[in-house]
Coordinates of C-alpha atoms in Angstrom, one line a residue:
M1 CA 0.0 0.7 -0.3
V2 CA 0.5 3.3 -0.6
R3 CA 0.3 5.7 1.7
S4 CA 0.0 9.6 0.5
L5 CA -1.5 13.4 1.1
R6 CA -2.2 15.3 -2.6
I7 CA -1.4 19.1 -1.5
G8 CA -2.5 20.8 -5.8
H9 CA 0.1 19.5 -7.8
R10 CA 1.7 17.4 -5.0
R11 CA 1.4 13.6 -4.2
H12 CA 3.6 13.3 -1.0
V13 CA 4.5 10.0 -0.4
L14 CA 4.5 9.4 3.4
S15 CA 6.2 6.5 4.8
D16 CA 5.9 3.8 8.1
G17 CA 6.5 5.6 11.5
V18 CA 6.3 9.5 12.0
N19 CA 5.5 12.0 8.8
S20 CA 6.0 15.6 9.7
V21 CA 3.8 18.3 7.8
G22 CA 4.7 21.8 8.2
R23 CA 7.1 25.3 7.2
E24 CA 9.8 24.2 8.0
P25 CA 12.3 22.2 4.6
N26 CA 12.9 19.6 6.1
S27 CA 9.2 18.5 6.7
T28 CA 8.3 15.1 5.6
V29 CA 5.4 17.3 3.4
C30 CA 6.6 20.9 3.3
I31 CA 4.0 23.9 2.6
N32 CA 5.0 26.5 2.1
D33 CA 2.3 28.7 3.1
P34 CA 2.2 31.4 6.1
S35 CA -0.8 30.1 7.9
V36 CA 0.7 26.8 8.1
S37 CA 3.0 26.7 11.0
R38 CA 6.9 25.4 11.3
G39 CA 5.4 22.3 12.7
H40 CA 2.0 21.7 12.1
A41 CA 0.9 18.6 11.8
R42 CA 1.9 15.2 12.5
I43 CA 1.1 11.5 10.4
T44 CA 2.3 8.5 11.9
I45 CA 1.2 5.1 9.7
E46 CA 2.1 2.1 12.1
D47 CA 0.5 -1.4 11.9
G48 CA -1.1 0.1 8.7
Q49 CA -3.0 2.8 10.2
A50 CA -2.6 6.5 9.2
T51 CA -3.2 9.1 12.6
I52 CA -3.0 12.7 12.1
E53 CA -2.7 14.9 15.0
D54 CA -2.2 18.8 14.7
L55 CA 0.8 19.6 16.7
N56 CA -1.0 23.1 18.9
S57 CA -0.9 24.8 15.1
K58 CA -1.7 28.3 15.5
N59 CA -4.3 28.3 12.3
G60 CA -5.7 24.4 13.4
T61 CA -5.9 21.6 10.7
Q62 CA -9.2 19.5 10.0
V63 CA -10.1 17.1 8.4
M64 CA -13.8 16.0 7.0
G65 CA -14.0 19.5 8.2
E66 CA -13.4 19.6 11.5
L67 CA -10.8 20.5 13.9
L68 CA -8.7 17.7 15.2
K69 CA -8.9 18.0 19.3
A70 CA -7.2 14.8 19.4
P71 CA -5.4 12.7 17.5
R72 CA -7.5 10.7 14.7
V73 CA -7.1 8.0 12.3
L74 CA -7.9 8.7 8.3
N75 CA -9.7 6.9 5.5
D76 CA -8.9 7.1 2.0
G77 CA -9.9 10.2 0.8
D78 CA -10.2 12.2 3.5
E79 CA -10.2 15.8 3.3
V80 CA -7.6 17.2 5.2
E81 CA -6.6 21.6 6.3
F82 CA -3.7 21.9 7.0
G83 CA -4.9 26.3 8.0
H84 CA -5.9 27.0 5.0
V85 CA -4.2 24.8 2.2
K86 CA -6.4 22.0 1.9
G87 CA -5.3 18.5 0.2
W88 CA -6.7 14.7 0.5
F89 CA -4.8 11.2 1.9
I90 CA -4.9 8.9 -0.8
V91 CA -4.1 4.8 0.2
E92 CA -2.9 3.1 -3.6
V93 CA -2.5 -0.3 -4.8
D94 CA 1.1 -0.7 -4.8
N95 CA 0.2 -1.6 -8.2
D96 CA -2.5 0.5 -9.3
P97 CA -1.4 3.0 -11.8
P98 CA -1.2 6.8 -10.7
T99 CA -4.2 8.4 -10.8
T100 CA -4.2 12.1 -13.4
T101 CA -7.4 13.5 -11.7
H102 CA -8.1 16.3 -9.4
L103 CA -10.5 15.5 -6.8

């Protein structure tokens, strides 16, 4: 399984373990937008499950329009929003061809 975040035209592949999301250049998912905190959120992939948590960011993290107050499991197709930047959590089977459609 390949798990990724689609933000705009970019696909950020997530690896097992901890994946950082923020403005920091060394973040797994670097989002250069002023509404995104340096260390904004964390997505952890463990035992085939992805969990997202907000790291006390200034503008918050939302999943499917709900502001995160505690860690939450991500499901395929979930809309995520970091500050004012929207994206989608996508799960693909290894042998699926990459998609080119936009959600």
